[in-house]
PDB file of C-alpha atoms in Angstrom:
ATOM      1  CA  MET L  14      25.429 -17.135  34.328  1.00  0.00           C
ATOM      2  CA  LYS L  15      22.107 -17.826  36.190  1.00  0.00           C
ATOM      3  CA  TYR L  16      21.968 -14.307  37.658  1.00  0.00           C
ATOM      4  CA  LEU L  17      22.976 -12.779  34.415  1.00  0.00           C
ATOM      5  CA  PHE L  18      20.038 -14.519  32.690  1.00  0.00           C
ATOM      6  CA  THR L  19      17.642 -13.655  35.429  1.00  0.00           C
ATOM      7  CA  ILE L  20      18.463 -10.064  35.161  1.00  0.00           C
ATOM      8  CA  LEU L  21      18.495  -9.994  31.333  1.00  0.00           C
ATOM      9  CA  LEU L  22      14.797 -11.648  31.541  1.00  0.00           C
ATOM     10  CA  ILE L  23      13.589  -9.051  34.078  1.00  0.00           C
ATOM     11  CA  PHE L  24      14.974  -6.234  31.982  1.00  0.00           C
ATOM     12  CA  ILE L  25      13.128  -7.332  28.926  1.00  0.00           C
ATOM     13  CA  CYS L  26       9.900  -7.972  30.639  1.00  0.00           C
ATOM     14  CA  LYS L  27      10.043  -4.728  32.145  1.00  0.00           C
ATOM     15  CA  TYR L  28      11.378  -2.599  29.156  1.00  0.00           C
ATOM     16  CA  GLY L  29      10.835  -4.690  26.382  1.00  0.00           C
ATOM     17  CA  TYR L  30       7.401  -3.256  25.417  1.00  0.00           C
ATOM     18  CA  THR L  31       9.042   0.075  24.934  1.00  0.00           C
ATOM     19  CA  PHE L  32      10.843  -1.066  21.667  1.00  0.00           C
ATOM     20  CA  VAL L  33       7.763  -1.976  20.029  1.00  0.00           C
ATOM     21  CA  SER L  34       5.246   0.016  21.717  1.00  0.00           C
ATOM     22  CA  ASN L  35       4.928   2.775  18.905  1.00  0.00           C
ATOM     23  CA  PRO L  36       5.428   1.311  15.324  1.00  0.00           C
ATOM     24  CA  LEU L  37       4.911   3.332  12.343  1.00  0.00           C
ATOM     25  CA  LEU L  38       1.595   2.049  10.783  1.00  0.00           C
ATOM     26  CA  TYR L  39       1.838   2.736   7.298  1.00  0.00           C
ATOM     27  CA  PRO L  40      -0.689   1.876   4.410  1.00  0.00           C
ATOM     28  CA  PHE L  41      -0.926  -1.344   2.405  1.00  0.00           C
ATOM     29  CA  PRO L  42      -2.844  -2.903  -0.353  1.00  0.00           C
ATOM     30  CA  ASN L  43      -5.270  -5.841   0.808  1.00  0.00           C
ATOM     31  CA  ASP L  44      -4.391  -7.809  -2.104  1.00  0.00           C
ATOM     32  CA  THR L  45      -1.076  -8.778  -3.942  1.00  0.00           C
ATOM     33  CA  LYS L  46      -2.836  -9.116  -7.340  1.00  0.00           C
ATOM     34  CA  ILE L  47      -5.530  -7.441  -9.295  1.00  0.00           C
ATOM     35  CA  ILE L  48      -7.898  -9.616 -11.064  1.00  0.00           C
ATOM     36  CA  ILE L  49     -10.073  -8.080 -13.875  1.00  0.00           C
ATOM     37  CA  HIS L  50     -13.824  -9.012 -14.029  1.00  0.00           C
ATOM     38  CA  SER L  51     -16.423  -8.528 -16.684  1.00  0.00           C
ATOM     39  CA  GLU L  52     -19.183  -6.318 -15.340  1.00  0.00           C
ATOM     40  CA  GLY L  53     -22.849  -6.751 -16.446  1.00  0.00           C
ATOM     41  CA  ASN L  54     -23.061  -7.762 -20.008  1.00  0.00           C
ATOM     42  CA  GLY L  55     -19.489  -8.323 -20.312  1.00  0.00           C
ATOM     43  CA  LYS L  56     -18.619  -5.200 -22.216  1.00  0.00           C
ATOM     44  CA  ILE L  57     -16.976  -3.385 -19.108  1.00  0.00           C
ATOM     45  CA  LYS L  58     -13.971  -4.773 -17.573  1.00  0.00           C
ATOM     46  CA  LYS L  59     -12.794  -3.767 -14.256  1.00  0.00           C
ATOM     47  CA  GLY L  60     -10.602  -4.511 -11.495  1.00  0.00           C
ATOM     48  CA  ILE L  61     -10.749  -3.325  -7.909  1.00  0.00           C
ATOM     49  CA  LEU L  62      -8.006  -2.770  -5.163  1.00  0.00           C
ATOM     50  CA  LYS L  63      -8.666  -1.877  -1.529  1.00  0.00           C
ATOM     51  CA  ILE L  64      -5.916   0.143   0.175  1.00  0.00           C
ATOM     52  CA  THR L  65      -6.126   0.399   4.181  1.00  0.00           C
ATOM     53  CA  ASN L  66      -4.505   2.990   6.343  1.00  0.00           C
ATOM     54  CA  PRO L  67      -4.071   1.791  10.046  1.00  0.00           C
ATOM     55  CA  GLY L  68      -1.888   4.645  11.254  1.00  0.00           C
ATOM     56  CA  GLU L  69      -2.848   7.982  12.817  1.00  0.00           C
ATOM     57  CA  SER L  70      -1.876  10.232   9.962  1.00  0.00           C
ATOM     58  CA  PRO L  71      -2.970  10.738   6.430  1.00  0.00           C
ATOM     59  CA  TRP L  72      -0.832   9.809   3.488  1.00  0.00           C
ATOM     60  CA  ILE L  73      -0.751  10.308  -0.480  1.00  0.00           C
ATOM     61  CA  VAL L  74      -1.340   7.451  -2.736  1.00  0.00           C
ATOM     62  CA  GLN L  75      -0.194   7.640  -6.309  1.00  0.00           C
ATOM     63  CA  SER L  76      -1.025   4.830  -8.634  1.00  0.00           C
ATOM     64  CA  TRP L  77      -0.482   4.074 -12.259  1.00  0.00           C
ATOM     65  CA  THR L  78       0.064   0.828 -14.618  1.00  0.00           C
ATOM     66  CA  GLU L  79       3.147  -0.132 -16.449  1.00  0.00           C
ATOM     67  CA  GLY L  80       4.157  -2.597 -18.952  1.00  0.00           C
ATOM     68  CA  SER L  81       2.017  -3.025 -22.214  1.00  0.00           C
ATOM     69  CA  GLU L  82       3.885  -1.139 -25.021  1.00  0.00           C
ATOM     70  CA  GLY L  83       1.821   2.013 -25.109  1.00  0.00           C
ATOM     71  CA  LYS L  84      -1.694   0.487 -24.163  1.00  0.00           C
ATOM     72  CA  LYS L  85      -2.957   2.456 -21.074  1.00  0.00           C
ATOM     73  CA  THR L  86      -4.913   1.140 -18.212  1.00  0.00           C
ATOM     74  CA  ALA L  87      -6.698   3.641 -16.361  1.00  0.00           C
ATOM     75  CA  VAL L  88      -6.448   3.939 -12.687  1.00  0.00           C
ATOM     76  CA  TYR L  89      -9.278   5.969 -10.802  1.00  0.00           C
ATOM     77  CA  PRO L  90      -8.048   7.967  -8.870  1.00  0.00           C
ATOM     78  CA  ALA L  91      -4.527   8.164  -9.969  1.00  0.00           C
ATOM     79  CA  LEU L  92      -3.599  10.498  -6.970  1.00  0.00           C
ATOM     80  CA  ALA L  93      -5.650  10.477  -3.793  1.00  0.00           C
ATOM     81  CA  ARG L  94      -5.327  11.214   0.037  1.00  0.00           C
ATOM     82  CA  ILE L  95      -6.030   8.580   2.219  1.00  0.00           C
ATOM     83  CA  GLU L  96      -7.052   9.543   5.817  1.00  0.00           C
ATOM     84  CA  ALA L  97      -6.093   8.050   9.313  1.00  0.00           C
ATOM     85  CA  LYS L  98      -7.625   4.806   9.898  1.00  0.00           C
ATOM     86  CA  SER L  99      -9.508   4.751   6.681  1.00  0.00           C
ATOM     87  CA  SER L 100      -9.606   2.628   3.647  1.00  0.00           C
ATOM     88  CA  LEU L 101      -9.580   3.650  -0.255  1.00  0.00           C
ATOM     89  CA  VAL L 102     -10.953   1.623  -3.413  1.00  0.00           C
ATOM     90  CA  LEU L 103      -8.707   1.923  -6.520  1.00  0.00           C
ATOM     91  CA  LYS L 104     -10.478   0.941  -9.655  1.00  0.00           C
ATOM     92  CA  ILE L 105      -8.728  -0.270 -12.517  1.00  0.00           C
ATOM     93  CA  TYR L 106     -10.239  -0.127 -16.293  1.00  0.00           C
ATOM     94  CA  PRO L 107      -8.172  -1.769 -19.012  1.00  0.00           C
ATOM     95  CA  GLN L 108      -8.698  -0.942 -22.483  1.00  0.00           C
ATOM     96  CA  PRO L 109     -11.638  -2.922 -24.134  1.00  0.00           C
ATOM     97  CA  ASN L 110      -9.375  -4.739 -26.727  1.00  0.00           C
ATOM     98  CA  ASP L 111      -6.454  -5.375 -24.460  1.00  0.00           C
ATOM     99  CA  LYS L 112      -5.330  -9.195 -24.796  1.00  0.00           C
ATOM    100  CA  ASP L 113      -2.122  -8.849 -23.203  1.00  0.00           C
ATOM    101  CA  LYS L 114      -2.093  -9.547 -19.455  1.00  0.00           C
ATOM    102  CA  SER L 115       1.490  -8.609 -18.734  1.00  0.00           C
ATOM    103  CA  GLU L 116       0.652  -5.402 -16.722  1.00  0.00           C
ATOM    104  CA  TRP L 117       1.734  -4.215 -13.486  1.00  0.00           C
ATOM    105  CA  MET L 118       0.207  -1.546 -11.482  1.00  0.00           C
ATOM    106  CA  VAL L 119       2.459   0.314  -8.863  1.00  0.00           C
ATOM    107  CA  VAL L 120       0.930   2.051  -5.797  1.00  0.00           C
ATOM    108  CA  LEU L 121       3.324   4.633  -4.250  1.00  0.00           C
ATOM    109  CA  PHE L 122       2.391   5.623  -0.765  1.00  0.00           C
ATOM    110  CA  ILE L 123       4.069   9.258   0.113  1.00  0.00           C
ATOM    111  CA  PRO L 124       4.214   9.758   3.947  1.00  0.00           C
ATOM    112  CA  PRO L 125       3.296  13.139   5.458  1.00  0.00           C
ATOM    113  CA  ASP L 126       5.817  15.836   6.539  1.00  0.00           C
ATOM    114  CA  SER L 127       4.577  15.472  10.155  1.00  0.00           C
ATOM    115  CA  LEU L 128       6.289  12.294  10.374  1.00  0.00           C
ATOM    116  CA  ARG L 129       9.444  13.790   9.504  1.00  0.00           C
ATOM    117  CA  LYS L 130      12.155  15.087  11.895  1.00  0.00           C
ATOM    118  CA  PRO L 131      14.330  17.654  10.839  1.00  0.00           C
ATOM    119  CA  SER L 132      17.407  15.434  10.470  1.00  0.00           C
ATOM    120  CA  GLU L 133      15.594  12.551   8.990  1.00  0.00           C
ATOM    121  CA  LEU L 134      14.916  11.383   5.367  1.00  0.00           C
ATOM    122  CA  THR L 135      11.457  10.236   4.641  1.00  0.00           C
ATOM    123  CA  ILE L 136      10.948   7.382   1.788  1.00  0.00           C
ATOM    124  CA  PRO L 137       7.809   6.493  -0.098  1.00  0.00           C
ATOM    125  CA  ILE L 138       6.711   3.129  -0.075  1.00  0.00           C
ATOM    126  CA  ALA L 139       5.931   1.504  -3.394  1.00  0.00           C
ATOM    127  CA  TYR L 140       4.129  -2.026  -4.338  1.00  0.00           C
ATOM    128  CA  ARG L 141       4.189  -3.405  -7.529  1.00  0.00           C
ATOM    129  CA  LEU L 142       1.074  -5.638  -8.035  1.00  0.00           C
ATOM    130  CA  LYS L 143       0.302  -7.920 -11.127  1.00  0.00           C
ATOM    131  CA  ILE L 144      -3.105  -7.348 -13.029  1.00  0.00           C
ATOM    132  CA  ILE L 145      -4.402 -10.797 -14.161  1.00  0.00           C
TER     133      ILE L 145
END
């Protein structure tokens, strides 16, 4: 048993890094919620969400809001390409008379085709963030 443990430990030390040496780095939002602030004289309300792409390939970012019965919150840019090892700032502008704070923002990351192998399926990554 002692020899088996020693051999296993040597194997893990020598080859263990190969299992985690090439992780897939995908984009992510830097916050878990979006806070709407008033700017300047209080007439303009705006929220900001920073997206970071630590990976080696570009991704497509699509964003929209859900949840307030017909009231639309504007998200700029709604569709954008985030380059490798870069960041993107999304700006959220709610309606001026919007008192209902029960909105969600969905950010969808669509992977590039270059990551896909012929027999693999690529799945977009989606985040749902609370707007407060």
